[in-house]
């Protein structure tokens, strides 16, 4: 991972004190041309044992740690057997929706699940969280929103009665794309009303993500991606190959798209210029999600999934059951992966029980080094 001029790619979420003088408290950051006296380590992202640095861990916890899945996955039971199509995290809740409109809600980080209010009859494909609201879209020309899954509120009309197959939140707005038409739309009031965006190429849009001020969408059987700063105007971009692009995510300053028919990846640092990422593994992908410093690719079928923080650092791991077209979401140090059949979901705490990471900080002047007080 590459640090920004102010320090860690995550910023300084804990507000750790930074000074050019010697820090006096555990967790203080100092920038010096030479190592300070006392118990300091260079803030270089290294991994430490929690048992050896309990005081430091009590201050920074896993804020700067990278998910490693060393705790393993367990199988948890959703509230009903259904074709679960999408999952999101927000307001301290995981909320999953099924193709038929059933919903399942967990308030304890995916350990137990209860039935939420059902959506109207239809085909439901996507759920996303933003601005305190979960928003769901599908085959109807309306979206529905909820804060906790206990009741859903209908929105204003979307841009026609389409198969809304891709949904994301970013920059203060929700953006949706259809898989059966050249329709896009966006909402700046958290799904209450929708405005039609410009028409992209007529292709089967499958996934959209937001990062670095840009929405990026990919489609099946296409060499074209599209980008928009606001969901109103879209511009075509060229992917490295025509493929069944099924999912796209943003993290660690890179966009990554994956294909469902092959183990193919496409990468972009700006969402505009794309190049081939090769194959992450021998599995065909169904979805890609980013959280806790890593991308996770779930399989079309089988028990093998792949995770990686950066290109070339691919690791395969095993799910506790064979999934069938799954979706994944991160929330508060946990990942949940749902399957498109049955009642089972896979859950894992994503941080090691033994290790944690220091922040990775690089002072902007280039002449100093950042150190963190450890005891």
CSV table of C-alpha atoms in Angstrom, one decimal:
chain,number,residue,atom,x,y,z
A,1,UNK,CA,0.0,0.0,0.0
A,2,UNK,CA,1.2,3.5,-0.8
A,3,UNK,CA,0.9,6.2,1.9
A,4,UNK,CA,-0.5,9.6,1.0
A,5,UNK,CA,1.4,12.8,1.9
A,6,UNK,CA,-0.5,13.0,5.2
A,7,UNK,CA,0.1,9.4,6.1
A,8,UNK,CA,-2.0,6.2,6.1
A,9,UNK,CA,-4.2,5.6,3.0
A,10,UNK,CA,-7.0,5.4,5.5
A,11,UNK,CA,-6.1,8.9,6.7
A,12,UNK,CA,-5.8,9.3,10.5
A,13,UNK,CA,-9.2,7.9,11.6
A,14,UNK,CA,-8.2,7.8,15.3
A,15,UNK,CA,-6.9,11.3,15.3
A,16,UNK,CA,-3.6,10.2,16.7
A,17,UNK,CA,-1.5,13.1,17.9
A,18,UNK,CA,1.3,14.1,15.5
A,19,UNK,CA,4.2,16.3,16.5
A,20,UNK,CA,7.9,17.0,15.6
A,21,UNK,CA,8.7,16.7,19.3
A,22,UNK,CA,8.9,13.5,21.4
A,23,UNK,CA,5.5,12.1,22.0
A,24,UNK,CA,4.5,11.4,25.6
A,25,UNK,CA,1.6,9.0,25.2
A,26,UNK,CA,1.2,5.6,23.7
A,27,UNK,CA,0.0,6.0,20.1
A,28,UNK,CA,1.5,9.4,19.6
A,29,UNK,CA,3.1,10.0,16.2
A,30,UNK,CA,6.3,11.9,15.9
A,31,UNK,CA,8.2,12.9,12.7
A,32,UNK,CA,11.9,13.1,13.0
A,33,UNK,CA,15.0,12.9,10.8
A,34,UNK,CA,16.6,10.5,13.3
A,35,UNK,CA,14.8,8.0,15.6
A,36,UNK,CA,13.5,9.5,18.8
A,37,UNK,CA,14.6,8.3,22.2
A,38,UNK,CA,12.2,6.0,24.0
A,39,UNK,CA,10.0,3.2,22.9
A,40,UNK,CA,9.1,4.1,19.4
A,41,UNK,CA,8.8,2.1,16.2
A,42,UNK,CA,8.8,3.4,12.6
A,43,UNK,CA,5.2,3.8,11.4
A,44,UNK,CA,5.7,1.6,8.4
A,45,UNK,CA,2.7,-0.7,8.5
A,46,UNK,CA,4.5,-3.6,10.1
A,47,UNK,CA,2.6,-6.4,11.8
A,48,UNK,CA,2.9,-6.8,15.6
A,49,UNK,CA,1.8,-9.3,18.1
A,50,UNK,CA,-1.2,-8.0,20.2
A,51,UNK,CA,0.2,-9.8,23.3
A,52,UNK,CA,3.6,-8.0,23.0
A,53,UNK,CA,2.1,-4.5,22.6
A,54,UNK,CA,-1.2,-4.6,24.5
A,55,UNK,CA,-1.1,-0.9,25.4
A,56,UNK,CA,-0.7,0.2,21.8
A,57,UNK,CA,-3.3,-2.2,20.6
A,58,UNK,CA,-5.8,-0.8,23.2
A,59,UNK,CA,-5.3,2.6,21.6
A,60,UNK,CA,-5.3,1.8,17.8
A,61,UNK,CA,-6.9,-1.6,17.7
A,62,UNK,CA,-7.3,-3.0,14.2
A,63,UNK,CA,-7.9,0.4,12.6
A,64,UNK,CA,-4.8,0.0,10.4
A,65,UNK,CA,-4.9,-3.8,10.0
A,66,UNK,CA,-5.4,-5.6,6.7
A,67,UNK,CA,-8.0,-8.4,6.6
A,68,UNK,CA,-6.4,-11.8,6.6
A,69,UNK,CA,-9.3,-14.3,7.3
A,70,UNK,CA,-7.1,-16.3,9.7
A,71,UNK,CA,-10.1,-16.8,12.0
A,72,UNK,CA,-11.9,-18.7,9.3
A,73,UNK,CA,-15.5,-18.7,8.1
A,74,UNK,CA,-18.6,-20.1,9.9
A,75,UNK,CA,-22.0,-20.9,8.4
A,76,UNK,CA,-24.8,-18.8,9.7
A,77,UNK,CA,-28.5,-19.2,8.9
A,78,UNK,CA,-30.6,-16.5,7.3
A,79,UNK,CA,-34.3,-16.0,8.1
A,80,UNK,CA,-35.6,-18.0,5.2
A,81,UNK,CA,-34.6,-20.2,2.2
A,82,UNK,CA,-34.5,-18.0,-0.9
A,83,UNK,CA,-32.4,-16.8,-3.8
A,84,UNK,CA,-30.4,-14.1,-1.9
A,85,UNK,CA,-29.2,-11.6,-4.5
A,86,UNK,CA,-27.6,-8.7,-2.6
A,87,UNK,CA,-26.4,-7.6,0.9
A,88,UNK,CA,-25.3,-4.3,2.4
A,89,UNK,CA,-24.1,-2.9,5.8
A,90,UNK,CA,-25.1,0.3,7.5
A,91,UNK,CA,-26.6,1.7,10.7
A,92,UNK,CA,-25.0,-1.2,12.5
A,93,UNK,CA,-27.0,-3.8,10.5
A,94,UNK,CA,-26.5,-6.2,7.7
A,95,UNK,CA,-29.5,-6.4,5.4
A,96,UNK,CA,-29.9,-9.0,2.7
A,97,UNK,CA,-32.6,-9.1,0.0
A,98,UNK,CA,-33.7,-12.0,-2.1
A,99,UNK,CA,-34.9,-12.2,-5.7
A,100,UNK,CA,-38.5,-12.6,-4.5
A,101,UNK,CA,-38.3,-9.6,-2.1
A,102,UNK,CA,-37.7,-11.4,1.2
A,103,UNK,CA,-35.3,-9.6,3.5
A,104,UNK,CA,-33.1,-10.8,6.3
A,105,UNK,CA,-31.5,-8.5,9.0
A,106,UNK,CA,-28.7,-9.0,11.4
A,107,UNK,CA,-28.0,-6.6,14.3
A,108,UNK,CA,-25.1,-8.6,15.7
A,109,UNK,CA,-22.6,-8.5,12.8
A,110,UNK,CA,-24.0,-11.4,10.9
A,111,UNK,CA,-24.2,-14.0,13.8
A,112,UNK,CA,-28.0,-14.3,14.0
A,113,UNK,CA,-30.6,-13.2,11.5
A,114,UNK,CA,-34.3,-12.2,11.6
A,115,UNK,CA,-36.9,-11.7,8.9
A,116,UNK,CA,-37.3,-8.1,7.9
A,117,UNK,CA,-40.3,-6.6,6.2
A,118,UNK,CA,-40.9,-8.0,2.7
A,119,UNK,CA,-40.6,-6.0,-0.4
A,120,UNK,CA,-43.5,-6.0,-2.9
A,121,UNK,CA,-43.8,-8.9,-5.4
A,122,UNK,CA,-41.2,-8.6,-8.2
A,123,UNK,CA,-37.6,-9.4,-9.0
A,124,UNK,CA,-35.2,-7.7,-6.7
A,125,UNK,CA,-31.5,-7.5,-7.6
A,126,UNK,CA,-29.6,-4.8,-5.6
A,127,UNK,CA,-29.4,-3.2,-2.2
A,128,UNK,CA,-27.0,-0.4,-1.2
A,129,UNK,CA,-26.5,1.8,1.8
A,130,UNK,CA,-25.9,5.6,2.0
A,131,UNK,CA,-27.1,8.6,3.9
A,132,UNK,CA,-28.6,6.5,6.7
A,133,UNK,CA,-30.8,4.6,4.3
A,134,UNK,CA,-30.8,1.2,2.6
A,135,UNK,CA,-32.2,1.4,-0.9
A,136,UNK,CA,-33.4,-1.6,-2.9
A,137,UNK,CA,-34.0,-1.8,-6.7
A,138,UNK,CA,-35.2,-4.5,-9.1
A,139,UNK,CA,-37.7,-5.0,-11.9
A,140,UNK,CA,-40.2,-2.3,-10.8
A,141,UNK,CA,-40.0,1.4,-11.8
A,142,UNK,CA,-39.8,2.3,-8.1
A,143,UNK,CA,-37.1,1.9,-5.5
A,144,UNK,CA,-37.8,1.2,-1.8
A,145,UNK,CA,-35.9,2.5,1.2
A,146,UNK,CA,-35.5,1.6,4.9
A,147,UNK,CA,-33.3,2.6,7.8
A,148,UNK,CA,-33.5,-0.8,9.5
A,149,UNK,CA,-35.4,-3.3,7.4
A,150,UNK,CA,-38.5,-3.2,9.6
A,151,UNK,CA,-40.5,-1.3,7.0
A,152,UNK,CA,-39.9,-0.1,3.5
A,153,UNK,CA,-40.9,3.2,1.9
A,154,UNK,CA,-41.7,3.5,-1.8
A,155,UNK,CA,-39.8,6.2,-3.7
A,156,UNK,CA,-40.8,8.3,-6.6
A,157,UNK,CA,-40.8,6.8,-10.1
A,158,UNK,CA,-37.5,5.7,-11.6
A,159,UNK,CA,-36.7,6.1,-15.3
A,160,UNK,CA,-39.2,3.6,-16.7
A,161,UNK,CA,-40.1,0.0,-15.8
A,162,UNK,CA,-36.7,-1.6,-16.3
A,163,UNK,CA,-34.6,-4.3,-14.8
A,164,UNK,CA,-32.5,-2.2,-12.5
A,165,UNK,CA,-29.5,-4.4,-12.0
A,166,UNK,CA,-26.7,-2.1,-10.7
A,167,UNK,CA,-26.8,0.3,-7.7
A,168,UNK,CA,-24.3,2.2,-5.8
A,169,UNK,CA,-24.0,5.2,-3.4
A,170,UNK,CA,-21.3,7.9,-3.6
A,171,UNK,CA,-20.8,11.6,-3.6
A,172,UNK,CA,-24.1,12.1,-1.7
A,173,UNK,CA,-26.3,10.2,-4.3
A,174,UNK,CA,-27.5,6.8,-5.3
A,175,UNK,CA,-27.0,5.8,-9.0
A,176,UNK,CA,-28.8,2.9,-10.7
A,177,UNK,CA,-28.4,1.3,-14.2
A,178,UNK,CA,-30.6,-1.2,-16.1
A,179,UNK,CA,-29.7,-4.5,-17.6
A,180,UNK,CA,-32.4,-4.5,-20.3
A,181,UNK,CA,-32.3,-0.9,-21.7
A,182,UNK,CA,-30.1,2.2,-22.1
A,183,UNK,CA,-31.5,3.7,-18.9
A,184,UNK,CA,-29.7,5.2,-15.9
A,185,UNK,CA,-31.0,7.3,-13.1
A,186,UNK,CA,-29.8,9.0,-9.9
A,187,UNK,CA,-31.2,10.2,-6.6
A,188,UNK,CA,-29.8,13.1,-4.5
A,189,UNK,CA,-32.3,12.6,-1.7
A,190,UNK,CA,-31.5,9.1,-0.7
A,191,UNK,CA,-33.9,7.3,-3.0
A,192,UNK,CA,-37.0,9.5,-2.4
A,193,UNK,CA,-37.0,10.9,-6.0
A,194,UNK,CA,-35.1,9.9,-9.1
A,195,UNK,CA,-33.8,11.8,-12.1
A,196,UNK,CA,-33.0,10.2,-15.4
A,197,UNK,CA,-29.3,10.3,-16.5
A,198,UNK,CA,-27.9,10.2,-20.0
A,199,UNK,CA,-28.2,7.0,-22.1
A,200,UNK,CA,-25.2,4.7,-22.1
A,201,UNK,CA,-24.5,2.1,-24.8
A,202,UNK,CA,-27.3,-0.5,-25.0
A,203,UNK,CA,-25.8,-3.3,-23.1
A,204,UNK,CA,-26.4,-5.4,-20.0
A,205,UNK,CA,-25.2,-3.4,-17.1
A,206,UNK,CA,-24.3,-5.6,-14.1
A,207,UNK,CA,-22.5,-3.6,-11.5
A,208,UNK,CA,-21.5,0.0,-10.6
A,209,UNK,CA,-19.2,1.3,-7.9
A,210,UNK,CA,-18.0,4.7,-6.7
A,211,UNK,CA,-14.4,5.8,-6.0
A,212,UNK,CA,-12.2,8.8,-6.3
A,213,UNK,CA,-15.1,11.0,-7.3
A,214,UNK,CA,-16.3,8.7,-10.1
A,215,UNK,CA,-19.0,6.1,-10.7
A,216,UNK,CA,-17.8,3.2,-12.8
A,217,UNK,CA,-20.1,0.6,-14.3
A,218,UNK,CA,-19.4,-2.7,-16.2
A,219,UNK,CA,-21.6,-5.0,-18.4
A,220,UNK,CA,-21.9,-8.5,-19.7
A,221,UNK,CA,-20.6,-9.4,-23.1
A,222,UNK,CA,-19.0,-6.1,-23.6
A,223,UNK,CA,-15.6,-4.3,-24.0
A,224,UNK,CA,-17.2,-1.1,-22.7
A,225,UNK,CA,-17.2,0.4,-19.3
A,226,UNK,CA,-18.9,3.7,-18.5
A,227,UNK,CA,-18.0,6.5,-16.0
A,228,UNK,CA,-19.8,9.4,-14.6
A,229,UNK,CA,-18.9,12.0,-11.9
A,230,UNK,CA,-22.6,12.4,-10.9
A,231,UNK,CA,-24.8,9.8,-12.5
A,232,UNK,CA,-26.2,12.4,-14.9
A,233,UNK,CA,-23.8,12.2,-17.8
A,234,UNK,CA,-22.0,9.0,-18.8
A,235,UNK,CA,-18.9,8.5,-20.9
A,236,UNK,CA,-17.8,5.2,-22.6
A,237,UNK,CA,-14.4,3.7,-21.7
A,238,UNK,CA,-12.6,0.7,-23.2
A,239,UNK,CA,-11.9,-2.4,-21.2
A,240,UNK,CA,-8.9,-4.6,-22.2
A,241,UNK,CA,-11.2,-7.4,-23.6
A,242,UNK,CA,-14.8,-8.2,-24.4
A,243,UNK,CA,-15.9,-10.5,-21.6
A,244,UNK,CA,-18.8,-11.2,-19.2
A,245,UNK,CA,-17.9,-8.4,-16.8
A,246,UNK,CA,-20.1,-9.1,-13.8
A,247,UNK,CA,-18.8,-6.9,-10.9
A,248,UNK,CA,-16.6,-3.9,-10.2
A,249,UNK,CA,-15.2,-2.5,-6.9
A,250,UNK,CA,-12.9,0.4,-5.8
A,251,UNK,CA,-10.3,0.3,-3.0
A,252,UNK,CA,-6.6,1.0,-2.3
A,253,UNK,CA,-6.8,3.6,-5.1
A,254,UNK,CA,-7.7,1.2,-7.9
A,255,UNK,CA,-10.8,0.0,-9.7
A,256,UNK,CA,-11.0,-3.8,-10.2
A,257,UNK,CA,-13.5,-5.5,-12.5
A,258,UNK,CA,-14.0,-9.3,-12.7
A,259,UNK,CA,-15.7,-11.6,-15.3
A,260,UNK,CA,-18.1,-14.4,-14.6
A,261,UNK,CA,-17.2,-16.7,-17.5
A,262,UNK,CA,-13.4,-16.7,-16.9
A,263,UNK,CA,-11.0,-15.8,-14.1
A,264,UNK,CA,-10.3,-12.5,-15.9
A,265,UNK,CA,-9.7,-9.1,-14.3
A,266,UNK,CA,-9.4,-5.5,-15.5
A,267,UNK,CA,-7.7,-2.7,-13.6
A,268,UNK,CA,-7.8,1.0,-13.6
A,269,UNK,CA,-6.3,3.7,-11.4
A,270,UNK,CA,-8.6,6.4,-12.7
A,271,UNK,CA,-11.6,4.5,-14.0
A,272,UNK,CA,-10.8,5.8,-17.5
A,273,UNK,CA,-7.7,3.9,-18.7
A,274,UNK,CA,-8.0,0.2,-18.2
A,275,UNK,CA,-5.5,-2.7,-18.5
A,276,UNK,CA,-5.6,-6.5,-18.0
A,277,UNK,CA,-5.1,-7.8,-14.5
A,278,UNK,CA,-4.6,-11.3,-15.7
A,279,UNK,CA,-6.2,-14.1,-13.7
A,280,UNK,CA,-6.5,-14.0,-10.0
A,281,UNK,CA,-7.1,-17.7,-9.7
A,282,UNK,CA,-8.7,-20.6,-11.6
A,283,UNK,CA,-12.2,-19.6,-10.5
A,284,UNK,CA,-14.8,-17.7,-12.5
A,285,UNK,CA,-16.0,-14.7,-10.5
A,286,UNK,CA,-19.5,-13.7,-9.5
A,287,UNK,CA,-18.8,-10.6,-7.3
A,288,UNK,CA,-16.0,-8.5,-6.0
A,289,UNK,CA,-16.2,-6.4,-2.8
A,290,UNK,CA,-13.7,-4.2,-1.0
A,291,UNK,CA,-13.3,-3.7,2.7
A,292,UNK,CA,-10.7,-3.7,5.5
A,293,UNK,CA,-7.9,-3.1,3.0
A,294,UNK,CA,-8.6,-6.1,0.7
A,295,UNK,CA,-10.6,-7.1,-2.3
A,296,UNK,CA,-12.7,-10.3,-2.0
A,297,UNK,CA,-13.8,-12.2,-5.1
A,298,UNK,CA,-16.6,-14.7,-4.6
A,299,UNK,CA,-17.1,-17.6,-7.0
A,300,UNK,CA,-19.9,-18.5,-9.4
A,301,UNK,CA,-20.0,-21.8,-7.6
A,302,UNK,CA,-17.8,-23.8,-5.3
A,303,UNK,CA,-16.1,-23.2,-2.0
A,304,UNK,CA,-13.0,-21.3,-3.1
A,305,UNK,CA,-12.7,-17.5,-2.9
A,306,UNK,CA,-9.8,-15.2,-3.5
A,307,UNK,CA,-8.7,-12.1,-1.6
A,308,UNK,CA,-5.9,-9.6,-2.2
A,309,UNK,CA,-4.8,-6.2,-1.0
A,310,UNK,CA,-2.9,-5.4,-4.2
A,311,UNK,CA,-2.2,-7.0,-7.5
A,312,UNK,CA,0.1,-10.0,-7.4
A,313,UNK,CA,-0.8,-10.8,-3.7
A,314,UNK,CA,-3.6,-13.2,-4.4
A,315,UNK,CA,-4.6,-15.7,-1.7
A,316,UNK,CA,-7.2,-18.5,-2.1
A,317,UNK,CA,-9.3,-19.5,0.9
A,318,UNK,CA,-12.2,-21.8,1.6
A,319,UNK,CA,-15.9,-21.1,2.4
A,320,UNK,CA,-17.8,-23.5,4.7
A,321,UNK,CA,-20.3,-24.4,2.0
A,322,UNK,CA,-20.6,-24.4,-1.8
A,323,UNK,CA,-22.1,-21.1,-2.9
A,324,UNK,CA,-24.2,-20.5,-6.0
A,325,UNK,CA,-23.9,-16.9,-7.3
A,326,UNK,CA,-23.1,-15.0,-4.2
A,327,UNK,CA,-22.8,-11.4,-2.9
A,328,UNK,CA,-20.6,-10.1,-0.2
A,329,UNK,CA,-20.5,-7.1,2.2
A,330,UNK,CA,-18.1,-5.8,4.8
A,331,UNK,CA,-19.2,-4.2,8.0
A,332,UNK,CA,-17.4,-3.3,11.3
A,333,UNK,CA,-14.6,-5.8,10.9
A,334,UNK,CA,-16.8,-8.7,9.6
A,335,UNK,CA,-17.6,-10.0,6.1
A,336,UNK,CA,-20.8,-11.8,5.2
A,337,UNK,CA,-21.2,-13.8,1.9
A,338,UNK,CA,-24.7,-14.9,0.9
A,339,UNK,CA,-25.7,-17.6,-1.6
A,340,UNK,CA,-28.3,-17.5,-4.3
A,341,UNK,CA,-30.1,-20.5,-2.9
A,342,UNK,CA,-31.0,-21.9,0.5
A,343,UNK,CA,-30.7,-20.3,4.0
A,344,UNK,CA,-26.9,-20.4,4.5
A,345,UNK,CA,-24.5,-17.4,4.6
A,346,UNK,CA,-20.8,-17.4,5.4
A,347,UNK,CA,-19.5,-15.1,8.1
A,348,UNK,CA,-16.0,-14.3,9.2
A,349,UNK,CA,-14.3,-11.8,11.5
A,350,UNK,CA,-11.6,-10.4,9.2
A,351,UNK,CA,-8.8,-9.5,11.6
A,352,UNK,CA,-6.3,-11.7,13.2
A,353,UNK,CA,-6.8,-12.6,16.9
A,354,UNK,CA,-3.0,-12.5,17.4
A,355,UNK,CA,-1.6,-9.7,15.2
A,356,UNK,CA,-2.3,-6.1,14.3
A,357,UNK,CA,-0.8,-3.5,12.0
A,358,UNK,CA,0.9,-0.2,12.6
A,359,UNK,CA,-0.2,2.8,10.5
A,360,UNK,CA,1.8,3.4,7.3
A,361,UNK,CA,2.8,7.0,7.4
A,362,UNK,CA,5.0,9.0,5.1
A,363,UNK,CA,5.6,12.7,5.9
A,364,UNK,CA,5.1,14.9,2.9
A,365,UNK,CA,8.4,16.6,3.1
A,366,UNK,CA,10.4,13.5,2.3
A,367,UNK,CA,13.2,14.2,4.7
A,368,UNK,CA,11.6,13.0,7.9
A,369,UNK,CA,10.4,9.6,9.1
A,370,UNK,CA,7.2,9.0,11.1
A,371,UNK,CA,7.5,7.0,14.4
A,372,UNK,CA,4.8,5.8,16.8
A,373,UNK,CA,5.1,5.4,20.5
A,374,UNK,CA,4.4,1.8,21.4
A,375,UNK,CA,4.8,1.7,25.2
